[in-house]
Structure formats: C-alpha cells, structure tokens
Amino acid sequence: MEHSIPLDILDDLSSRFIINVPEEERKDLIRICFQIELAHWFYLDFYCTEENKHLKTCGMKDFAAHTFNHIPFLRVHSKNLTEILDKWREYKQSVPTYGAIVLNEDMSQVLLVQSYWSRSSWGFPKGKVNEEEDPSHCAVREVLEETGFDINKLIDHNEFIESVINEQTVRLYIVSGVQSDTKFEPRTRNEIKSVEWFSVADLPSSKKDATPRAKFGVGPNAFFMVVPFIKRLKRWIFEKQQKRAQNSRGHRHKSVGDVDFNQPKNKRQQFASAIQAEMQAFEALRQQHQKQGTTSPPRNIRKQEGNNRGSGHKPNFKRQLFTGQAAVSSNPEKE
C-alpha cells in the first residue's frame, strides 16, 4: 500500500514502540496491537498538530495497516489484519487494566516507570488483570512486579482514579506515604527499564504543557500515558492536604483567643457578663471622682491618686476578667 504517513515518522514510531519488543513476544499479535495502539496515540497527539497540517489523521485500522506493511516481521500478517484487529478489540474490552499512583510522604512526588518497549515514555505501574483476579490484588501484583515494592498494606480499595481510554478500563489506586529513599528493583526481566520519582507539580496536564521540557529536559510527549490522570490527581492531593490541615488545626494547642472563641455558648455569655459588670463598676468609680471635683479623664485617675496621698483611703480597682464579677478593694495609703 502507498504510505500517507511519511516513512521517517513511521521509523520513529516503530523504534519507540515496536522494534524493542522481545523476539519471543513478537508472535503474540494481540500484544503487538497494544503497542501499535500506543504508537497511534502518539502519532495523533504529537505529530498531527496545528504546526503539521500536511499530516493526515487516521483511525486505528488505517494506522495499523501502515505499521504492518512498514515493519518486516509484521508484513507477513498484513493480509489477516482485519481478523487480528477484531480479536484484539474483543480481548481489550474484556480485560481491564489496574495499577497504582504511588506518592511519597508529603504527596509532592509520584513514582513512574519506563519500559524497554516504549523507549522514551513514562507511565504508572499497571497491567492487565488475570481471570477472576480482584482489581486491587491485580494492582498490588503489577506494582510489585514492575517496581519491586509491595503496596499491599498501604492500598485503600476506595481511593482510585478510573478512566475508559479507547474502550479499555484503566483504574489506578492512589497510594501515599511511601518513603522517598525507597530502593526500587523491578522483578520482571526485559520489561521495566527505569523507576523514578517525579515532581507532581511539574508533570503535564495537557500535551501543550511546556513544563516538562524546562524541568526534565523532555517534552510532554514523554508523559502522554500520564496526562489523562494528572488533573484529577492534583485535585485529589489538594483535597487531602486541606483535610490534613483542618485536622491539624483541630488538635493544636489553643491560644487564649482560641479558648474564648471555641467555648460553649454559656461560657461565652459568662465572660461577656463579667466584662459588662467591670464596665459598670468602672463607670460608677468615674462618677464618684467627678462628684469629688476630679475632672481628669479616667486614664489619669491612678496618677492623681498617687499625687494626693494622705487624703484618705482610695479605692483600688482590679480587673478580674475570668471571674463572675469585678472587684473593688481598699488599701491604706502609706504615710
């Protein structure tokens, strides 16, 4: 067939997603179709852009036809392509994928894996469920196989992000609290090339996000399998951090202001009554001084009392904010 996709682009896509498939896996055409699907997504997202209007978009069947005719070990199967794709779609719809979004202690970093097959792409550890396998058990198994870390004691069956991506269900359980200095060692051979922490804040939430290039030296295309989950992941983290902050404020030691504000209503009323009684006593004292000819403002009363010693007993007003009444006491002046 005549290629409408340039050969150099087919070469790039083949080297990224298909050529590195181990020899023993190349006979599994269903498996190969999943790799071709990844290459198809990549082509649509990062080649068929506004800047490359000369490139034509196409469906999975046309793209697979280009790929089968371009790669030598697939060319012999090209005449059976329709039947192969039908079997692949049937299998794909019946087998969901489960994995985990693994976060560190403060949820600022997330664990991503890079496979040998997808040369320059990063994704979450995940895989297809076995027959009659529980979804969370599948996630635990896949993470253990791809990272060497057991999330069994950390996984919450109710905390996950789920999407249907091109007819396939993908569920990722959110697991937090993993120590940043954990050593990860994949248990599968020739499948996982690297396991690394990435800053959640720096991961792209769209294919046009330029942050990864500035932070990691690679474009957003390196994270195209991560992009569909980032917005919801950041929202989940924000909500968890808000909840933690509220719980922290609820358990911290309270200041005097907090005690006043958080007291039961009857306690606050008692406090207000004490303040009111104090003000009434203060007003009575002020009027008493006015009758005696004192014209100075209240704030100077104590000063005048100190300057007029020997004139008799002077009332000494004491503030008692946390009792039920204000107190006025009389102390003899020194001669």
Short mmCIF file of C-alpha atoms in Angstrom, two decimals, residues 260-261 263-280 320-326:
data_model
loop_
_atom_site.label_atom_id
_atom_site.label_comp_id
_atom_site.label_asym_id
_atom_site.label_seq_id
_atom_site.Cartn_x
_atom_site.Cartn_y
_atom_site.Cartn_z
CA ASP A 260 -12.65 32.31 74.07
CA PHE A 261 -13.89 31.71 70.54
CA GLN A 263 -16.02 27.96 74.28
CA PRO A 264 -19.62 26.76 74.62
CA LYS A 265 -22.23 29.48 74.33
CA ASN A 266 -22.96 29.62 78.09
CA LYS A 267 -19.26 30.13 78.84
CA ARG A 268 -19.03 32.99 76.36
CA GLN A 269 -22.11 34.58 77.95
CA GLN A 270 -20.50 34.40 81.40
CA PHE A 271 -17.40 36.06 80.05
CA ALA A 272 -19.47 38.84 78.45
CA SER A 273 -21.35 39.37 81.71
CA ALA A 274 -18.07 39.75 83.61
CA ILE A 275 -16.87 42.38 81.14
CA GLN A 276 -20.18 44.24 81.43
CA ALA A 277 -20.01 44.21 85.26
CA GLU A 278 -16.48 45.55 85.10
CA MET A 279 -17.54 48.41 82.86
CA GLN A 280 -20.43 49.30 85.18
CA GLN A 320 -10.68 40.23 87.02
CA LEU A 321 -11.59 39.11 83.52
CA PHE A 322 -12.16 35.44 84.25
CA THR A 323 -14.44 35.75 87.31
CA GLY A 324 -18.14 36.38 87.52
CA GLN A 325 -17.77 39.94 88.93
CA ALA A 326 -15.50 42.96 89.01
#
